[in-house]
Amino acid sequence: TLARGEQAILFLNRRGTATYVFCRDCGHTLKCPRCETPLTLHVTGRNELRCHRCNYTRQMPKNCPECKSTKIRAYGLGSERVEDEVNALFPDARVLRWDSDTTRSKDAHELILSHFTAHRADILVGTQMLAKGLDLPLVTLVGVVLADVGLNLPDPFAAERVFQTLTQVAGRAGRSARGGRVLLQTFDPSHYVVQHASKHDYANFYTHELEYRRRLGYPPFANLVRLEYRHRDPITAEEKTREMAVQIEEWIGEEKRKNTSIIGPVPCFFSKIDGIYRWQIILRGPEPETLLRGKELRGWRVEVGPISLL
């Protein structure tokens, strides 16, 4: 692609250089104290660890906080690391990175895009923000690094989101008479999402996904309501959610709603964000929102027809 004087896009839906840091002696993983999610290493600038949920930062330690070992290692892959690898492999190529870390300043989005559109760069490395709406005639190659990212999240809508992202980013290549190619790097090439996305096959993805939704009783075959309770005390968060689940079961029984069911109560996938603990209940049925009308729900976040259960 570079030899023909054309451009390439490399897409990875993860920021940073490494996605988690842990000790090889004791296995301790460095996590955000406010969110309990693994910290991401960012080497550009201050060589720091950052939480992508609440933006907590700290320096990369020289010793393990648990066992004091020096065998602290960074693993995983992010857009910073891809940019470094590309620069090492193609030292003569002009490389730009487009993610939320490089676009914090005013007009940064327009500046990066104008540079790439004017062919003042050969390769654009980026995250989800480069997937949509770009018309770049010189781009004849799109490479998706780790196409599996997000595919196995515990959410009934995960497959749909990944399919959307893959087909959108693939659409950045071949938008002129030059044609184009899209390469998907994946550990699970037989997965139906990867297979259908690689062929731009909306119809068969729709058929495949619809059958899964039908078997599991998720939209469009049922409607969902998500109730979330947040509290700084984990015990209070759990107790309040369990109390509400018992109350909802009573309401279902009183109204004889045999087709309405509860999923949970359970901690949310991101169970702690910025020091606040999160628990949730999912209502599933023909019209689950009508069960809650006129009920006392103070302190609860209620989402009718949620697009994510994370």
PDB file of C-alpha atoms in Angstrom:
ATOM      1  CA  THR A   1       0.000   0.000   0.000  1.00  0.00           C
ATOM      2  CA  LEU A   2       2.761   2.431   0.949  1.00  0.00           C
ATOM      3  CA  ALA A   3       4.771   1.549  -2.170  1.00  0.00           C
ATOM      4  CA  ARG A   4       1.802   2.564  -4.351  1.00  0.00           C
ATOM      5  CA  GLY A   5       1.608   5.959  -2.625  1.00  0.00           C
ATOM      6  CA  GLU A   6      -1.702   5.079  -0.963  1.00  0.00           C
ATOM      7  CA  GLN A   7      -2.862   5.263   2.650  1.00  0.00           C
ATOM      8  CA  ALA A   8      -3.774   2.745   5.343  1.00  0.00           C
ATOM      9  CA  ILE A   9      -5.852   2.772   8.514  1.00  0.00           C
ATOM     10  CA  LEU A  10      -5.130   0.540  11.507  1.00  0.00           C
ATOM     11  CA  PHE A  11      -8.027   0.258  13.925  1.00  0.00           C
ATOM     12  CA  LEU A  12      -7.924  -0.999  17.510  1.00  0.00           C
ATOM     13  CA  ASN A  13     -10.721  -0.266  19.943  1.00  0.00           C
ATOM     14  CA  ARG A  14      -8.367   0.169  22.919  1.00  0.00           C
ATOM     15  CA  ARG A  15      -6.303   3.127  24.055  1.00  0.00           C
ATOM     16  CA  GLY A  16      -2.888   3.089  25.650  1.00  0.00           C
ATOM     17  CA  THR A  17       0.225   0.950  25.371  1.00  0.00           C
ATOM     18  CA  ALA A  18      -0.731  -2.020  27.574  1.00  0.00           C
ATOM     19  CA  THR A  19      -4.148  -2.912  28.946  1.00  0.00           C
ATOM     20  CA  TYR A  20      -3.044  -4.312  32.287  1.00  0.00           C
ATOM     21  CA  VAL A  21       0.021  -4.385  34.526  1.00  0.00           C
ATOM     22  CA  PHE A  22       0.789  -7.194  36.959  1.00  0.00           C
ATOM     23  CA  CYS A  23       3.518  -8.800  39.053  1.00  0.00           C
ATOM     24  CA  ARG A  24       5.022 -11.981  37.655  1.00  0.00           C
ATOM     25  CA  ASP A  25       6.010 -13.183  41.123  1.00  0.00           C
ATOM     26  CA  CYS A  26       2.735 -12.914  43.052  1.00  0.00           C
ATOM     27  CA  GLY A  27       0.201 -12.214  40.293  1.00  0.00           C
ATOM     28  CA  HIS A  28      -1.015  -8.912  41.772  1.00  0.00           C
ATOM     29  CA  THR A  29      -2.744  -6.726  39.152  1.00  0.00           C
ATOM     30  CA  LEU A  30      -2.601  -2.951  39.534  1.00  0.00           C
ATOM     31  CA  LYS A  31      -6.162  -1.657  39.662  1.00  0.00           C
ATOM     32  CA  CYS A  32      -7.864   1.690  40.089  1.00  0.00           C
ATOM     33  CA  PRO A  33      -8.656   2.198  43.815  1.00  0.00           C
ATOM     34  CA  ARG A  34     -11.883   3.979  42.883  1.00  0.00           C
ATOM     35  CA  CYS A  35     -13.161   1.591  40.176  1.00  0.00           C
ATOM     36  CA  GLU A  36     -11.353  -1.722  40.765  1.00  0.00           C
ATOM     37  CA  THR A  37     -10.678  -2.030  37.022  1.00  0.00           C
ATOM     38  CA  PRO A  38      -7.155  -2.755  35.719  1.00  0.00           C
ATOM     39  CA  LEU A  39      -5.079   0.344  35.035  1.00  0.00           C
ATOM     40  CA  THR A  40      -3.876   0.988  31.480  1.00  0.00           C
ATOM     41  CA  LEU A  41      -0.278   1.939  30.773  1.00  0.00           C
ATOM     42  CA  HIS A  42       0.260   5.117  28.740  1.00  0.00           C
ATOM     43  CA  VAL A  43       3.899   5.692  27.827  1.00  0.00           C
ATOM     44  CA  THR A  44       3.370   8.784  25.646  1.00  0.00           C
ATOM     45  CA  GLY A  45       4.124  11.841  27.750  1.00  0.00           C
ATOM     46  CA  ARG A  46       4.449  10.936  31.428  1.00  0.00           C
ATOM     47  CA  ASN A  47       4.687   7.109  31.364  1.00  0.00           C
ATOM     48  CA  GLU A  48       1.711   6.709  33.699  1.00  0.00           C
ATOM     49  CA  LEU A  49      -1.021   4.252  34.583  1.00  0.00           C
ATOM     50  CA  ARG A  50      -4.549   5.524  33.942  1.00  0.00           C
ATOM     51  CA  CYS A  51      -8.099   4.379  34.672  1.00  0.00           C
ATOM     52  CA  HIS A  52     -10.333   4.689  31.625  1.00  0.00           C
ATOM     53  CA  ARG A  53     -13.441   4.872  33.800  1.00  0.00           C
ATOM     54  CA  CYS A  54     -12.691   7.774  36.186  1.00  0.00           C
ATOM     55  CA  ASN A  55      -9.328   9.057  34.845  1.00  0.00           C
ATOM     56  CA  TYR A  56      -7.400   8.245  38.053  1.00  0.00           C
ATOM     57  CA  THR A  57      -3.647   8.261  37.330  1.00  0.00           C
ATOM     58  CA  ARG A  58      -0.494   7.105  39.043  1.00  0.00           C
ATOM     59  CA  GLN A  59       3.119   6.491  38.100  1.00  0.00           C
ATOM     60  CA  MET A  60       4.281   3.064  36.980  1.00  0.00           C
ATOM     61  CA  PRO A  61       5.764   1.507  40.162  1.00  0.00           C
ATOM     62  CA  LYS A  62       9.243   0.006  40.277  1.00  0.00           C
ATOM     63  CA  ASN A  63       8.182  -2.591  42.844  1.00  0.00           C
ATOM     64  CA  CYS A  64       5.020  -4.639  43.343  1.00  0.00           C
ATOM     65  CA  PRO A  65       2.789  -3.014  46.013  1.00  0.00           C
ATOM     66  CA  GLU A  66       2.026  -6.489  47.424  1.00  0.00           C
ATOM     67  CA  CYS A  67       5.287  -8.476  47.470  1.00  0.00           C
ATOM     68  CA  LYS A  68       7.859  -5.747  46.624  1.00  0.00           C
ATOM     69  CA  SER A  69       9.146  -7.750  43.639  1.00  0.00           C
ATOM     70  CA  THR A  70      10.718  -5.837  40.738  1.00  0.00           C
ATOM     71  CA  LYS A  71       9.068  -8.121  38.172  1.00  0.00           C
ATOM     72  CA  ILE A  72       6.289  -5.686  37.257  1.00  0.00           C
ATOM     73  CA  ARG A  73       5.302  -6.228  33.632  1.00  0.00           C
ATOM     74  CA  ALA A  74       2.812  -4.628  31.215  1.00  0.00           C
ATOM     75  CA  TYR A  75       0.677  -6.824  28.974  1.00  0.00           C
ATOM     76  CA  GLY A  76      -2.022  -6.346  26.377  1.00  0.00           C
ATOM     77  CA  LEU A  77      -2.283  -3.965  23.476  1.00  0.00           C
ATOM     78  CA  GLY A  78      -3.528  -0.433  22.884  1.00  0.00           C
ATOM     79  CA  SER A  79      -3.397   2.219  20.155  1.00  0.00           C
ATOM     80  CA  GLU A  80      -0.156   3.717  21.525  1.00  0.00           C
ATOM     81  CA  ARG A  81       1.549   0.333  21.227  1.00  0.00           C
ATOM     82  CA  VAL A  82       0.272  -0.138  17.660  1.00  0.00           C
ATOM     83  CA  GLU A  83       1.667   3.279  16.720  1.00  0.00           C
ATOM     84  CA  ASP A  84       5.073   2.339  18.186  1.00  0.00           C
ATOM     85  CA  GLU A  85       5.109  -0.981  16.312  1.00  0.00           C
ATOM     86  CA  VAL A  86       4.189   0.695  13.025  1.00  0.00           C
ATOM     87  CA  ASN A  87       6.949   3.292  13.458  1.00  0.00           C
ATOM     88  CA  ALA A  88       9.450   0.489  14.110  1.00  0.00           C
ATOM     89  CA  LEU A  89       8.322  -1.608  11.130  1.00  0.00           C
ATOM     90  CA  PHE A  90       7.952   1.287   8.677  1.00  0.00           C
ATOM     91  CA  PRO A  91      10.448   3.985   9.766  1.00  0.00           C
ATOM     92  CA  ASP A  92       9.932   6.006   6.563  1.00  0.00           C
ATOM     93  CA  ALA A  93       6.135   6.110   6.863  1.00  0.00           C
ATOM     94  CA  ARG A  94       4.366   9.127   8.339  1.00  0.00           C
ATOM     95  CA  VAL A  95       2.103   7.919  11.129  1.00  0.00           C
ATOM     96  CA  LEU A  96      -0.737   9.694  12.953  1.00  0.00           C
ATOM     97  CA  ARG A  97      -2.685   8.438  15.967  1.00  0.00           C
ATOM     98  CA  TRP A  98      -6.321   9.434  16.473  1.00  0.00           C
ATOM     99  CA  ASP A  99      -7.818   8.573  19.853  1.00  0.00           C
ATOM    100  CA  SER A 100      -9.123  10.449  22.880  1.00  0.00           C
ATOM    101  CA  ASP A 101      -5.579  10.893  24.199  1.00  0.00           C
ATOM    102  CA  THR A 102      -4.416  12.786  21.085  1.00  0.00           C
ATOM    103  CA  THR A 103      -7.594  14.863  20.668  1.00  0.00           C
ATOM    104  CA  ARG A 104      -7.894  16.582  24.044  1.00  0.00           C
ATOM    105  CA  SER A 105      -6.852  19.990  22.771  1.00  0.00           C
ATOM    106  CA  LYS A 106      -9.198  22.278  20.860  1.00  0.00           C
ATOM    107  CA  ASP A 107      -9.537  21.538  17.112  1.00  0.00           C
ATOM    108  CA  ALA A 108      -7.353  18.413  17.435  1.00  0.00           C
ATOM    109  CA  HIS A 109      -9.908  16.260  15.589  1.00  0.00           C
ATOM    110  CA  GLU A 110     -10.015  18.605  12.586  1.00  0.00           C
ATOM    111  CA  LEU A 111      -6.222  18.985  12.569  1.00  0.00           C
ATOM    112  CA  ILE A 112      -5.507  15.241  12.493  1.00  0.00           C
ATOM    113  CA  LEU A 113      -8.164  14.582   9.872  1.00  0.00           C
ATOM    114  CA  SER A 114      -7.031  17.470   7.640  1.00  0.00           C
ATOM    115  CA  HIS A 115      -3.409  16.249   7.786  1.00  0.00           C
ATOM    116  CA  PHE A 116      -4.436  12.736   6.797  1.00  0.00           C
ATOM    117  CA  THR A 117      -6.870  13.887   4.089  1.00  0.00           C
ATOM    118  CA  ALA A 118      -4.147  16.092   2.567  1.00  0.00           C
ATOM    119  CA  HIS A 119      -1.828  13.039   2.511  1.00  0.00           C
ATOM    120  CA  ARG A 120       0.603  14.558   4.982  1.00  0.00           C
ATOM    121  CA  ALA A 121       0.516  11.136   6.677  1.00  0.00           C
ATOM    122  CA  ASP A 122       0.500   7.604   5.297  1.00  0.00           C
ATOM    123  CA  ILE A 123      -0.926   5.555   8.151  1.00  0.00           C
ATOM    124  CA  LEU A 124      -3.676   6.498  10.599  1.00  0.00           C
ATOM    125  CA  VAL A 125      -3.837   4.481  13.817  1.00  0.00           C
ATOM    126  CA  GLY A 126      -6.957   4.993  15.857  1.00  0.00           C
ATOM    127  CA  THR A 127      -9.847   3.862  17.977  1.00  0.00           C
ATOM    128  CA  GLN A 128     -13.611   3.953  17.466  1.00  0.00           C
ATOM    129  CA  MET A 129     -13.762   7.628  16.492  1.00  0.00           C
ATOM    130  CA  LEU A 130     -12.248   6.869  13.069  1.00  0.00           C
ATOM    131  CA  ALA A 131     -14.837   4.199  12.246  1.00  0.00           C
ATOM    132  CA  LYS A 132     -17.663   6.466  11.097  1.00  0.00           C
ATOM    133  CA  GLY A 133     -18.342   8.855   8.289  1.00  0.00           C
ATOM    134  CA  LEU A 134     -14.875   9.408   6.819  1.00  0.00           C
ATOM    135  CA  ASP A 135     -14.513   9.608   3.036  1.00  0.00           C
ATOM    136  CA  LEU A 136     -10.808   9.072   2.302  1.00  0.00           C
ATOM    137  CA  PRO A 137     -10.209   8.158  -1.366  1.00  0.00           C
ATOM    138  CA  LEU A 138      -6.511   7.315  -0.904  1.00  0.00           C
ATOM    139  CA  VAL A 139      -7.225   4.727   1.815  1.00  0.00           C
ATOM    140  CA  THR A 140      -6.997   1.322   0.163  1.00  0.00           C
ATOM    141  CA  LEU A 141      -6.196  -0.785   3.223  1.00  0.00           C
ATOM    142  CA  VAL A 142      -7.909  -1.083   6.600  1.00  0.00           C
ATOM    143  CA  GLY A 143      -6.428  -3.393   9.216  1.00  0.00           C
ATOM    144  CA  VAL A 144      -8.485  -4.241  12.305  1.00  0.00           C
ATOM    145  CA  VAL A 145      -6.183  -5.228  15.159  1.00  0.00           C
ATOM    146  CA  LEU A 146      -7.861  -7.633  17.605  1.00  0.00           C
ATOM    147  CA  ALA A 147     -11.270  -7.766  15.959  1.00  0.00           C
ATOM    148  CA  ASP A 148     -12.443  -9.812  18.970  1.00  0.00           C
ATOM    149  CA  VAL A 149     -12.336  -6.819  21.359  1.00  0.00           C
ATOM    150  CA  GLY A 150     -15.745  -6.513  23.023  1.00  0.00           C
ATOM    151  CA  LEU A 151     -17.093  -9.719  21.498  1.00  0.00           C
ATOM    152  CA  ASN A 152     -17.319 -11.751  24.703  1.00  0.00           C
ATOM    153  CA  LEU A 153     -18.686  -9.172  27.111  1.00  0.00           C
ATOM    154  CA  PRO A 154     -21.628 -10.411  29.228  1.00  0.00           C
ATOM    155  CA  ASP A 155     -24.166  -8.340  27.349  1.00  0.00           C
ATOM    156  CA  PRO A 156     -26.834  -9.558  24.875  1.00  0.00           C
ATOM    157  CA  PHE A 157     -26.036  -6.621  22.577  1.00  0.00           C
ATOM    158  CA  ALA A 158     -22.246  -7.169  22.422  1.00  0.00           C
ATOM    159  CA  ALA A 159     -22.286  -9.058  19.101  1.00  0.00           C
ATOM    160  CA  GLU A 160     -24.405  -6.366  17.443  1.00  0.00           C
ATOM    161  CA  ARG A 161     -22.070  -3.589  18.606  1.00  0.00           C
ATOM    162  CA  VAL A 162     -18.937  -5.388  17.381  1.00  0.00           C
ATOM    163  CA  PHE A 163     -20.560  -6.161  14.017  1.00  0.00           C
ATOM    164  CA  GLN A 164     -21.519  -2.496  13.618  1.00  0.00           C
ATOM    165  CA  THR A 165     -17.998  -1.323  14.467  1.00  0.00           C
ATOM    166  CA  LEU A 166     -16.263  -3.815  12.160  1.00  0.00           C
ATOM    167  CA  THR A 167     -18.483  -3.045   9.184  1.00  0.00           C
ATOM    168  CA  GLN A 168     -18.196   0.711   9.768  1.00  0.00           C
ATOM    169  CA  VAL A 169     -14.398   0.710   9.938  1.00  0.00           C
ATOM    170  CA  ALA A 170     -14.193  -1.668   6.968  1.00  0.00           C
ATOM    171  CA  GLY A 171     -16.187   0.881   4.983  1.00  0.00           C
ATOM    172  CA  ARG A 172     -13.265   3.347   5.168  1.00  0.00           C
ATOM    173  CA  ALA A 173     -11.372   1.302   2.512  1.00  0.00           C
ATOM    174  CA  GLY A 174     -12.109   1.136  -1.198  1.00  0.00           C
ATOM    175  CA  ARG A 175     -14.186   4.316  -1.411  1.00  0.00           C
ATOM    176  CA  SER A 176     -12.699   5.228  -4.792  1.00  0.00           C
ATOM    177  CA  ALA A 177     -11.848   3.579  -8.128  1.00  0.00           C
ATOM    178  CA  ARG A 178      -8.608   2.318  -6.576  1.00  0.00           C
ATOM    179  CA  GLY A 179     -10.523  -0.350  -4.648  1.00  0.00           C
ATOM    180  CA  GLY A 180      -9.366  -1.602  -1.276  1.00  0.00           C
ATOM    181  CA  ARG A 181      -8.766  -4.439   1.151  1.00  0.00           C
ATOM    182  CA  VAL A 182      -9.774  -5.051   4.742  1.00  0.00           C
ATOM    183  CA  LEU A 183      -7.852  -7.411   7.022  1.00  0.00           C
ATOM    184  CA  LEU A 184      -9.311  -8.588  10.322  1.00  0.00           C
ATOM    185  CA  GLN A 185      -6.884  -9.962  12.906  1.00  0.00           C
ATOM    186  CA  THR A 186      -8.776 -12.374  15.138  1.00  0.00           C
ATOM    187  CA  PHE A 187      -8.263 -15.287  17.512  1.00  0.00           C
ATOM    188  CA  ASP A 188     -11.707 -16.650  16.575  1.00  0.00           C
ATOM    189  CA  PRO A 189     -12.079 -16.441  12.776  1.00  0.00           C
ATOM    190  CA  SER A 190     -15.014 -18.885  12.769  1.00  0.00           C
ATOM    191  CA  HIS A 191     -17.166 -16.615  14.984  1.00  0.00           C
ATOM    192  CA  TYR A 192     -20.338 -15.643  13.152  1.00  0.00           C
ATOM    193  CA  VAL A 193     -19.784 -11.917  13.802  1.00  0.00           C
ATOM    194  CA  VAL A 194     -16.306 -11.991  12.246  1.00  0.00           C
ATOM    195  CA  GLN A 195     -17.476 -14.145   9.352  1.00  0.00           C
ATOM    196  CA  HIS A 196     -20.442 -11.931   8.460  1.00  0.00           C
ATOM    197  CA  ALA A 197     -18.554  -8.665   9.026  1.00  0.00           C
ATOM    198  CA  SER A 198     -15.729  -9.813   6.748  1.00  0.00           C
ATOM    199  CA  LYS A 199     -18.279 -10.304   3.957  1.00  0.00           C
ATOM    200  CA  HIS A 200     -20.300  -7.171   4.785  1.00  0.00           C
ATOM    201  CA  ASP A 201     -23.212  -9.579   5.099  1.00  0.00           C
ATOM    202  CA  TYR A 202     -25.908  -7.719   7.015  1.00  0.00           C
ATOM    203  CA  ALA A 203     -28.728 -10.112   6.083  1.00  0.00           C
ATOM    204  CA  ASN A 204     -27.121 -13.287   7.405  1.00  0.00           C
ATOM    205  CA  PHE A 205     -25.824 -11.567  10.537  1.00  0.00           C
ATOM    206  CA  TYR A 206     -29.370 -10.369  11.197  1.00  0.00           C
ATOM    207  CA  THR A 207     -30.773 -13.892  10.742  1.00  0.00           C
ATOM    208  CA  HIS A 208     -28.072 -15.452  12.924  1.00  0.00           C
ATOM    209  CA  GLU A 209     -28.335 -12.892  15.722  1.00  0.00           C
ATOM    210  CA  LEU A 210     -32.138 -12.955  15.675  1.00  0.00           C
ATOM    211  CA  GLU A 211     -32.158 -16.697  16.327  1.00  0.00           C
ATOM    212  CA  TYR A 212     -29.892 -16.274  19.349  1.00  0.00           C
ATOM    213  CA  ARG A 213     -32.105 -13.487  20.690  1.00  0.00           C
ATOM    214  CA  ARG A 214     -35.202 -15.646  20.207  1.00  0.00           C
ATOM    215  CA  ARG A 215     -33.703 -18.592  22.136  1.00  0.00           C
ATOM    216  CA  LEU A 216     -32.548 -16.385  25.009  1.00  0.00           C
ATOM    217  CA  GLY A 217     -35.679 -14.236  25.171  1.00  0.00           C
ATOM    218  CA  TYR A 218     -34.022 -10.894  24.482  1.00  0.00           C
ATOM    219  CA  PRO A 219     -35.277  -7.986  22.310  1.00  0.00           C
ATOM    220  CA  PRO A 220     -37.068  -7.912  19.944  1.00  0.00           C
ATOM    221  CA  PHE A 221     -38.783 -11.010  21.436  1.00  0.00           C
ATOM    222  CA  ALA A 222     -39.158  -9.366  24.850  1.00  0.00           C
ATOM    223  CA  ASN A 223     -38.735  -5.906  26.315  1.00  0.00           C
ATOM    224  CA  LEU A 224     -36.252  -4.990  29.024  1.00  0.00           C
ATOM    225  CA  VAL A 225     -36.112  -2.520  31.887  1.00  0.00           C
ATOM    226  CA  ARG A 226     -32.871  -2.004  33.779  1.00  0.00           C
ATOM    227  CA  LEU A 227     -32.912  -0.788  37.382  1.00  0.00           C
ATOM    228  CA  GLU A 228     -29.589   0.319  38.840  1.00  0.00           C
ATOM    229  CA  TYR A 229     -28.791   1.253  42.426  1.00  0.00           C
ATOM    230  CA  ARG A 230     -25.603   3.118  43.385  1.00  0.00           C
ATOM    231  CA  HIS A 231     -24.054   3.685  46.792  1.00  0.00           C
ATOM    232  CA  ARG A 232     -20.610   4.340  48.265  1.00  0.00           C
ATOM    233  CA  ASP A 233     -21.091   1.488  50.723  1.00  0.00           C
ATOM    234  CA  PRO A 234     -21.004  -1.939  48.991  1.00  0.00           C
ATOM    235  CA  ILE A 235     -23.168  -3.615  51.643  1.00  0.00           C
ATOM    236  CA  THR A 236     -25.878  -0.944  51.358  1.00  0.00           C
ATOM    237  CA  ALA A 237     -25.834  -1.200  47.546  1.00  0.00           C
ATOM    238  CA  GLU A 238     -26.335  -4.966  47.719  1.00  0.00           C
ATOM    239  CA  GLU A 239     -28.981  -4.888  50.461  1.00  0.00           C
ATOM    240  CA  LYS A 240     -31.106  -2.220  48.749  1.00  0.00           C
ATOM    241  CA  THR A 241     -30.976  -4.102  45.449  1.00  0.00           C
ATOM    242  CA  ARG A 242     -31.955  -7.419  47.046  1.00  0.00           C
ATOM    243  CA  GLU A 243     -34.831  -5.713  48.886  1.00  0.00           C
ATOM    244  CA  MET A 244     -36.075  -4.231  45.609  1.00  0.00           C
ATOM    245  CA  ALA A 245     -35.851  -7.626  43.886  1.00  0.00           C
ATOM    246  CA  VAL A 246     -38.086  -9.163  46.591  1.00  0.00           C
ATOM    247  CA  GLN A 247     -40.529  -6.239  46.204  1.00  0.00           C
ATOM    248  CA  ILE A 248     -40.639  -6.646  42.419  1.00  0.00           C
ATOM    249  CA  GLU A 249     -41.310 -10.392  42.776  1.00  0.00           C
ATOM    250  CA  GLU A 250     -44.282  -9.486  44.994  1.00  0.00           C
ATOM    251  CA  TRP A 251     -45.593  -7.006  42.415  1.00  0.00           C
ATOM    252  CA  ILE A 252     -45.271  -9.633  39.676  1.00  0.00           C
ATOM    253  CA  GLY A 253     -47.229 -12.095  41.827  1.00  0.00           C
ATOM    254  CA  GLU A 254     -49.932  -9.572  42.751  1.00  0.00           C
ATOM    255  CA  GLU A 255     -50.522  -8.665  39.093  1.00  0.00           C
ATOM    256  CA  LYS A 256     -50.220 -12.304  37.938  1.00  0.00           C
ATOM    257  CA  ARG A 257     -47.620 -11.441  35.294  1.00  0.00           C
ATOM    258  CA  LYS A 258     -46.541 -14.941  34.319  1.00  0.00           C
ATOM    259  CA  ASN A 259     -44.568 -13.701  31.307  1.00  0.00           C
ATOM    260  CA  THR A 260     -42.510 -11.166  33.271  1.00  0.00           C
ATOM    261  CA  SER A 261     -39.293 -12.316  34.927  1.00  0.00           C
ATOM    262  CA  ILE A 262     -36.315 -10.914  36.828  1.00  0.00           C
ATOM    263  CA  ILE A 263     -32.622 -11.278  35.972  1.00  0.00           C
ATOM    264  CA  GLY A 264     -30.544 -10.595  39.063  1.00  0.00           C
ATOM    265  CA  PRO A 265     -30.022  -8.901  41.433  1.00  0.00           C
ATOM    266  CA  VAL A 266     -26.326  -8.819  40.508  1.00  0.00           C
ATOM    267  CA  PRO A 267     -23.408  -6.390  40.572  1.00  0.00           C
ATOM    268  CA  CYS A 268     -23.025  -4.476  37.310  1.00  0.00           C
ATOM    269  CA  PHE A 269     -20.188  -5.604  35.030  1.00  0.00           C
ATOM    270  CA  PHE A 270     -18.329  -2.421  35.995  1.00  0.00           C
ATOM    271  CA  SER A 271     -19.282  -2.941  39.637  1.00  0.00           C
ATOM    272  CA  LYS A 272     -17.431   0.064  41.047  1.00  0.00           C
ATOM    273  CA  ILE A 273     -16.924   3.412  39.312  1.00  0.00           C
ATOM    274  CA  ASP A 274     -15.238   6.393  40.950  1.00  0.00           C
ATOM    275  CA  GLY A 275     -15.751   4.933  44.424  1.00  0.00           C
ATOM    276  CA  ILE A 276     -19.440   4.132  43.900  1.00  0.00           C
ATOM    277  CA  TYR A 277     -20.749   0.535  43.912  1.00  0.00           C
ATOM    278  CA  ARG A 278     -23.354  -0.459  41.320  1.00  0.00           C
ATOM    279  CA  TRP A 279     -25.967  -3.231  41.452  1.00  0.00           C
ATOM    280  CA  GLN A 280     -28.705  -3.917  38.945  1.00  0.00           C
ATOM    281  CA  ILE A 281     -31.955  -5.769  38.289  1.00  0.00           C
ATOM    282  CA  ILE A 282     -33.235  -6.540  34.797  1.00  0.00           C
ATOM    283  CA  LEU A 283     -36.963  -6.911  34.172  1.00  0.00           C
ATOM    284  CA  ARG A 284     -37.908  -8.924  31.094  1.00  0.00           C
ATOM    285  CA  GLY A 285     -41.362  -9.380  29.628  1.00  0.00           C
ATOM    286  CA  PRO A 286     -44.008  -8.039  27.214  1.00  0.00           C
ATOM    287  CA  GLU A 287     -44.410  -4.637  28.962  1.00  0.00           C
ATOM    288  CA  PRO A 288     -42.187  -4.691  32.055  1.00  0.00           C
ATOM    289  CA  GLU A 289     -42.162  -0.896  32.397  1.00  0.00           C
ATOM    290  CA  THR A 290     -45.888  -0.863  33.233  1.00  0.00           C
ATOM    291  CA  LEU A 291     -45.147  -2.888  36.384  1.00  0.00           C
ATOM    292  CA  LEU A 292     -43.237   0.096  37.802  1.00  0.00           C
ATOM    293  CA  ARG A 293     -45.792   2.814  37.098  1.00  0.00           C
ATOM    294  CA  GLY A 294     -46.791   4.676  40.250  1.00  0.00           C
ATOM    295  CA  LYS A 295     -44.263   2.754  42.379  1.00  0.00           C
ATOM    296  CA  GLU A 296     -41.793   4.364  44.802  1.00  0.00           C
ATOM    297  CA  LEU A 297     -38.383   4.196  43.095  1.00  0.00           C
ATOM    298  CA  ARG A 298     -36.472   6.963  44.864  1.00  0.00           C
ATOM    299  CA  GLY A 299     -32.713   6.504  44.494  1.00  0.00           C
ATOM    300  CA  TRP A 300     -33.052   4.152  41.524  1.00  0.00           C
ATOM    301  CA  ARG A 301     -31.910   4.715  37.953  1.00  0.00           C
ATOM    302  CA  VAL A 302     -34.495   3.210  35.616  1.00  0.00           C
ATOM    303  CA  GLU A 303     -33.733   2.635  31.941  1.00  0.00           C
ATOM    304  CA  VAL A 304     -36.512   1.405  29.649  1.00  0.00           C
ATOM    305  CA  GLY A 305     -35.201  -0.437  26.588  1.00  0.00           C
ATOM    306  CA  PRO A 306     -31.504  -0.306  27.568  1.00  0.00           C
ATOM    307  CA  ILE A 307     -28.949  -0.580  24.754  1.00  0.00           C
ATOM    308  CA  SER A 308     -26.390  -2.146  27.111  1.00  0.00           C
ATOM    309  CA  LEU A 309     -26.544  -4.173  30.317  1.00  0.00           C
ATOM    310  CA  LEU A 310     -22.974  -3.393  31.377  1.00  0.00           C
TER     311      LEU A 310
END
